[in-house]
Coordinates of N, CA, C and O in Angstrom, one line a residue:
M1 N 58.8 23.9 54.2 CA 57.3 23.2 53.3 C 57.1 24.1 51.8 O 57.5 25.8 51.8
H2 N 56.1 23.4 51.1 CA 56.1 23.7 49.6 C 54.5 24.2 49.8 O 53.8 23.5 50.2
S3 N 54.4 25.2 49.0 CA 53.2 25.4 48.9 C 52.6 25.2 47.5 O 53.5 24.5 46.8
L4 N 51.1 25.1 47.4 CA 50.6 24.2 46.3 C 51.1 24.8 44.7 O 51.9 24.1 44.0
G5 N 51.1 26.1 45.6 CA 51.6 27.4 43.4 C 53.1 27.0 43.5 O 53.7 26.8 42.1
S6 N 53.7 26.6 44.5 CA 55.4 26.5 43.8 C 55.6 25.0 43.8 O 56.4 24.9 42.8
V7 N 54.9 24.2 44.2 CA 54.9 22.8 44.0 C 54.7 22.9 42.1 O 55.4 22.0 41.2
L8 N 53.4 23.9 42.1 CA 53.4 23.7 40.8 C 54.0 24.1 39.5 O 54.1 23.9 38.4
R9 N 54.6 25.3 39.8 CA 55.5 26.1 39.3 C 56.8 24.9 39.0 O 57.4 25.1 38.1
S10 N 57.1 24.1 39.8 CA 58.3 23.5 40.3 C 58.2 22.3 38.9 O 58.8 22.1 38.2
L11 N 57.0 22.3 39.0 CA 56.5 20.8 37.9 C 56.4 21.1 36.9 O 56.4 20.4 35.8
W12 N 56.2 22.7 36.4 CA 56.3 22.8 35.0 C 58.0 23.7 35.0 O 58.5 23.1 32.9
G13 N 58.5 23.5 35.7 CA 59.9 22.9 35.3 C 60.5 21.4 34.5 O 61.6 21.7 33.9
V14 N 59.3 20.7 35.5 CA 60.2 19.1 34.9 C 59.4 18.9 33.5 O 60.0 18.6 32.7
V15 N 58.0 20.0 33.1 CA 57.7 19.7 31.9 C 58.7 20.3 31.0 O 58.8 19.6 29.6
E16 N 59.4 21.2 31.2 CA 60.5 21.4 30.2 C 61.5 20.8 30.2 O 62.3 20.6 28.9
D17 N 62.0 20.2 31.5 CA 63.2 19.5 30.9 C 62.7 18.2 30.3 O 63.6 17.6 29.8
L18 N 62.0 17.5 30.1 CA 61.5 16.1 29.6 C 61.0 16.8 28.0 O 60.8 15.6 27.4
S19 N 60.7 18.1 27.7 CA 60.4 18.5 26.6 C 61.3 17.6 24.9 O 60.6 17.1 23.9
P20 N 62.1 17.4 25.5 CA 63.4 17.0 24.1 C 62.8 15.5 24.1 O 63.6 14.8 23.2
H21 N 62.1 14.5 25.1 CA 61.6 13.3 25.0 C 60.4 13.1 24.5 O 60.3 12.2 24.0
G22 N 59.9 14.6 23.6 CA 59.0 14.2 23.0 C 57.6 14.2 23.7 O 56.6 13.1 23.1
I23 N 57.3 14.5 24.7 CA 56.4 14.2 25.9 C 54.8 14.9 25.3 O 55.0 15.6 24.1
R24 N 53.9 14.1 25.2 CA 52.4 14.1 24.6 C 51.6 14.8 25.3 O 50.6 15.9 24.9
A25 N 51.9 14.6 26.6 CA 50.9 15.4 27.8 C 51.2 15.4 29.2 O 52.1 13.7 29.0
F26 N 51.2 16.2 29.7 CA 51.3 16.2 30.9 C 50.5 17.2 32.1 O 50.2 18.1 31.7
A27 N 49.6 16.5 32.8 CA 48.9 16.9 33.6 C 48.8 16.8 35.3 O 49.4 15.4 35.3
V28 N 48.4 17.4 36.1 CA 48.5 17.6 37.3 C 46.9 17.1 37.8 O 45.9 17.6 37.6
F29 N 46.9 16.1 38.4 CA 45.3 15.7 39.0 C 45.5 15.3 40.4 O 46.2 15.5 41.3
G30 N 44.2 15.2 41.0 CA 43.8 14.7 42.2 C 43.7 16.2 42.9 O 43.3 16.9 43.2
S31 N 43.9 16.0 44.6 CA 43.8 17.4 45.8 C 44.7 18.2 45.3 O 44.1 19.5 45.6
A32 N 45.3 18.1 44.3 CA 46.5 19.4 43.7 C 45.7 20.0 42.6 O 45.9 21.1 42.8
A33 N 45.2 19.5 42.0 CA 43.9 19.6 40.8 C 43.3 20.5 41.6 O 42.4 21.6 40.7
R34 N 42.8 19.9 42.8 CA 41.3 20.4 43.1 C 41.5 21.6 44.1 O 40.8 22.9 43.9
G35 N 42.7 21.8 44.4 CA 43.1 22.7 45.4 C 42.4 22.7 46.8 O 42.9 23.4 48.0
V36 N 41.2 23.1 46.8 CA 40.6 22.6 48.3 C 41.5 21.5 49.3 O 40.7 22.6 50.4
D37 N 41.4 20.7 48.9 CA 41.6 19.3 50.1 C 43.3 19.8 49.8 O 43.5 18.0 50.6
F38 N 43.8 19.8 49.2 CA 45.7 19.8 49.0 C 45.5 20.8 50.4 O 45.6 21.5 50.9
I39 N 46.5 19.5 50.8 CA 47.1 19.8 52.4 C 48.9 19.9 52.0 O 49.3 18.8 52.2
P40 N 49.4 21.1 52.7 CA 51.0 21.3 52.2 C 51.8 20.1 53.4 O 51.3 20.2 54.0
C41 N 52.3 19.3 52.4 CA 53.5 18.3 53.1 C 52.8 17.2 53.9 O 53.4 16.8 54.9
R42 N 51.0 17.1 53.4 CA 50.9 15.8 53.9 C 50.1 15.5 52.6 O 50.1 14.0 52.5
S43 N 49.7 16.2 51.8 CA 48.9 15.4 50.5 C 49.9 15.3 49.5 O 51.3 16.1 48.5
D44 N 49.8 14.3 48.5 CA 51.0 13.7 47.8 C 50.3 14.8 46.2 O 49.2 15.5 46.1
V45 N 51.2 15.1 45.1 CA 50.6 15.8 44.0 C 51.0 14.3 43.0 O 51.9 14.0 42.9
D46 N 49.8 14.1 42.5 CA 49.7 13.2 41.4 C 49.9 14.0 39.8 O 49.4 15.0 39.9
V47 N 50.5 13.3 39.4 CA 51.3 13.4 38.0 C 51.5 12.5 36.8 O 51.5 11.4 36.8
L48 N 50.5 12.8 35.5 CA 50.5 11.9 34.5 C 51.4 12.3 33.6 O 51.1 14.0 32.8
V49 N 52.5 11.9 32.9 CA 53.1 12.4 31.5 C 53.0 10.9 31.0 O 53.0 9.9 31.2
V50 N 52.6 11.3 29.2 CA 52.2 11.1 28.4 C 53.8 10.8 27.6 O 53.9 12.2 27.0
A51 N 53.7 9.6 27.2 CA 54.9 10.0 26.4 C 55.1 8.4 25.5 O 54.5 7.6 25.3
P52 N 55.5 9.0 24.2 CA 55.9 7.5 23.2 C 56.9 6.6 23.3 O 57.6 6.8 24.5
S53 N 56.8 5.2 23.1 CA 57.1 4.3 23.6 C 58.7 4.6 23.1 O 58.7 5.0 22.1
G54 N 59.5 3.7 23.8 CA 61.1 4.2 23.5 C 61.4 5.7 24.0 O 62.7 6.1 23.1
A55 N 60.8 6.4 24.8 CA 60.9 7.9 24.6 C 62.3 8.2 25.8 O 62.9 9.1 25.8
G56 N 62.9 6.6 26.0 CA 64.1 6.8 27.4 C 63.5 7.2 28.5 O 64.9 7.8 29.4
L57 N 62.3 7.2 29.2 CA 61.9 8.0 30.2 C 62.3 6.8 31.3 O 62.0 6.1 30.8
P58 N 62.3 6.8 32.6 CA 62.0 6.1 33.5 C 60.5 5.4 33.6 O 59.6 6.6 33.8
R59 N 60.2 4.6 34.1 CA 58.7 4.6 34.5 C 57.9 5.3 35.7 O 57.1 5.2 35.5
R60 N 59.2 5.2 36.4 CA 58.5 6.2 37.9 C 59.9 7.8 38.1 O 61.1 7.0 37.5
L61 N 59.4 9.2 37.7 CA 60.2 9.9 38.1 C 59.8 10.5 39.3 O 59.1 10.8 40.2
G62 N 60.6 10.8 39.9 CA 61.0 11.6 41.1 C 61.4 13.2 41.2 O 62.1 13.8 40.3
I63 N 61.0 13.7 42.1 CA 61.2 15.4 41.5 C 61.6 15.6 43.6 O 61.2 16.0 44.0
P64 N 63.4 15.3 43.4 CA 63.9 15.7 45.1 C 64.1 16.6 46.2 O 63.7 16.9 46.8
E65 N 64.3 17.8 45.0 CA 63.3 19.2 45.7 C 61.9 19.3 46.2 O 62.2 19.9 47.3
L66 N 61.1 18.4 45.4 CA 59.9 18.8 46.2 C 59.3 17.2 46.9 O 58.6 17.3 47.6
G67 N 60.7 16.5 47.2 CA 59.9 15.5 48.3 C 59.9 14.3 47.6 O 59.2 14.1 46.6
P68 N 59.4 13.5 49.1 CA 59.1 12.0 48.2 C 57.1 12.0 48.1 O 56.6 11.2 47.7
R69 N 56.4 13.1 48.1 CA 55.3 13.6 47.8 C 54.6 13.6 46.6 O 53.7 13.7 46.2
I70 N 55.4 13.6 45.7 CA 55.4 13.8 44.4 C 55.3 12.3 43.7 O 55.8 11.6 43.5
S71 N 54.1 12.0 42.6 CA 54.0 10.8 42.2 C 53.7 11.4 40.8 O 52.9 11.6 40.1
I72 N 54.8 10.6 40.1 CA 54.8 10.7 38.6 C 54.4 9.8 37.2 O 55.3 8.5 37.7
A73 N 53.5 9.0 37.3 CA 53.3 8.1 36.6 C 53.3 7.9 34.7 O 52.7 9.4 34.1
L74 N 53.8 7.5 34.5 CA 54.5 7.4 32.7 C 53.6 6.2 32.3 O 53.9 5.3 32.0
Y75 N 52.9 7.0 31.1 CA 52.4 6.1 30.1 C 52.3 6.5 28.4 O 53.1 7.5 28.6
T76 N 52.2 5.5 28.2 CA 52.5 5.5 26.2 C 51.1 6.1 26.1 O 50.3 5.7 26.7
P77 N 50.6 6.3 25.1 CA 49.4 6.5 24.6 C 48.5 5.1 24.1 O 47.3 5.5 24.9
E78 N 49.2 4.2 23.8 CA 48.8 3.2 23.5 C 48.1 2.4 25.0 O 47.4 1.9 25.4
E79 N 49.1 2.7 26.5 CA 48.7 2.0 27.4 C 47.2 3.1 27.9 O 46.5 2.5 28.5
L80 N 47.4 4.5 27.9 CA 46.1 5.0 28.3 C 45.2 5.0 27.6 O 43.7 4.1 28.3
E81 N 45.2 3.9 26.2 CA 43.7 3.4 25.5 C 43.0 2.3 26.3 O 42.1 2.4 26.7
K82 N 44.3 1.1 26.9 CA 43.9 0.0 27.8 C 43.5 0.6 28.7 O 42.2 -0.3 29.0
L83 N 43.9 1.1 29.6 CA 43.2 1.9 30.5 C 41.6 2.7 30.5 O 41.4 2.0 31.8
L84 N 41.7 3.4 29.6 CA 40.4 3.4 29.5 C 39.4 2.1 28.9 O 38.3 2.2 29.6
S85 N 39.6 1.4 28.2 CA 39.3 0.2 27.9 C 38.7 -0.7 29.2 O 37.8 -1.0 29.1
S86 N 39.7 -0.7 30.1 CA 39.5 -1.6 30.9 C 38.6 -0.6 32.4 O 38.5 -1.6 33.4
G87 N 38.2 0.3 32.2 CA 37.6 0.9 33.3 C 38.5 1.7 34.6 O 37.9 1.8 35.2
H88 N 39.5 1.6 34.3 CA 40.8 1.6 34.7 C 40.3 3.2 35.5 O 40.0 4.4 35.0
P89 N 40.4 3.6 36.9 CA 39.6 5.0 37.6 C 40.9 6.2 37.0 O 39.7 7.3 37.4
L90 N 41.8 5.6 37.3 CA 43.2 7.1 36.9 C 42.2 8.0 35.3 O 42.5 8.7 35.7
L91 N 41.3 7.7 34.2 CA 41.0 8.6 33.6 C 39.6 9.0 34.5 O 39.7 10.5 33.7
L92 N 38.6 8.4 35.2 CA 38.2 9.1 35.9 C 38.6 10.6 36.6 O 38.4 11.4 36.5
H93 N 39.7 10.3 37.6 CA 40.5 10.7 37.9 C 40.9 12.0 37.3 O 40.7 13.7 37.4
L94 N 41.5 12.2 36.0 CA 42.2 12.8 34.8 C 40.5 14.2 34.2 O 40.6 15.2 34.6
Y95 N 39.6 13.0 34.8 CA 38.7 13.7 34.0 C 37.7 15.0 34.7 O 37.7 16.5 34.9
K96 N 37.5 14.5 36.1 CA 36.9 15.4 37.5 C 38.3 16.3 37.5 O 37.5 17.5 37.9
A97 N 39.3 16.3 37.9 CA 40.1 17.0 38.0 C 41.1 17.6 37.4 O 42.1 15.8 38.1
S98 N 42.0 18.0 36.9 CA 43.1 17.9 36.2 C 43.4 19.5 35.9 O 42.7 20.1 35.4
I99 N 44.9 19.2 36.4 CA 45.3 20.8 35.3 C 46.4 20.1 34.2 O 47.4 19.5 34.5
V100 N 46.1 20.4 33.3 CA 46.7 20.3 31.8 C 48.0 21.1 31.2 O 47.3 21.9 31.0
Y101 N 48.6 20.8 31.6 CA 49.9 21.5 31.3 C 50.0 21.4 29.9 O 51.0 22.5 29.3
L102 N 50.3 20.5 29.7 CA 50.9 20.0 27.7 C 49.7 18.8 27.9 O 49.8 18.1 28.6
D103 N 49.5 19.4 26.4 CA 48.4 18.1 25.5 C 48.9 18.3 24.3 O 48.3 19.5 23.7
D104 N 49.4 17.6 23.4 CA 48.8 17.8 21.9 C 47.5 17.3 21.2 O 47.7 17.0 19.8
G105 N 47.0 16.6 22.2 CA 45.4 16.2 21.3 C 45.1 14.1 22.5 O 43.9 14.0 22.5
V106 N 46.4 13.9 22.7 CA 46.0 12.9 23.2 C 45.2 12.4 24.2 O 44.3 11.5 24.4
L107 N 45.6 13.5 25.3 CA 44.2 12.9 26.4 C 43.4 14.1 26.3 O 42.2 13.2 27.2
S108 N 43.4 15.1 25.6 CA 41.7 15.5 25.2 C 40.9 14.7 24.7 O 39.9 14.2 24.8
S109 N 41.1 13.7 24.0 CA 40.6 13.1 23.0 C 40.1 12.2 24.1 O 38.9 11.4 23.9
L110 N 41.0 11.2 25.0 CA 40.8 10.1 25.7 C 39.6 10.5 26.9 O 38.4 9.9 27.4
L111 N 39.9 11.8 27.6 CA 38.8 13.0 28.5 C 37.4 13.2 27.7 O 36.3 13.2 28.3
S112 N 37.7 13.0 26.3 CA 36.4 13.4 26.1 C 35.0 12.3 25.8 O 35.3 11.1 25.7

C-alpha cells in the first residue's frame, strides 16, 4: 500500500525524468491534491502534464511501481486553451484543488 505522501514523492521523480522533454507544467489534482478524501489503494491520482507538441511523450503515461491508479493526462498549451474555451471541467478541477510541481506560467495564466 502506498501512502499519499509516497505517491506524491514518486510523482516528483517523474517530473525530473520528464524534464529533458521540455515539460512546461506538472500538477496533481482531484482527491490526491485535496488529501482529505484520498483513500490509499482506492482513489486514483490524477496528474496533468503540459508539454510542447512534438515533445516525444506518449499521450498517456503510466507509473508501474505505483500501480494502475495513476492517471497522467498529457496536453499541449494549445490543447489546454481549447479546453478552457470549451468549458471543459478539467480546468475547474485544477483551479479548485491542485498541487503544482512545475509551471513556467502556462498553467497559472489559464487558471487565473
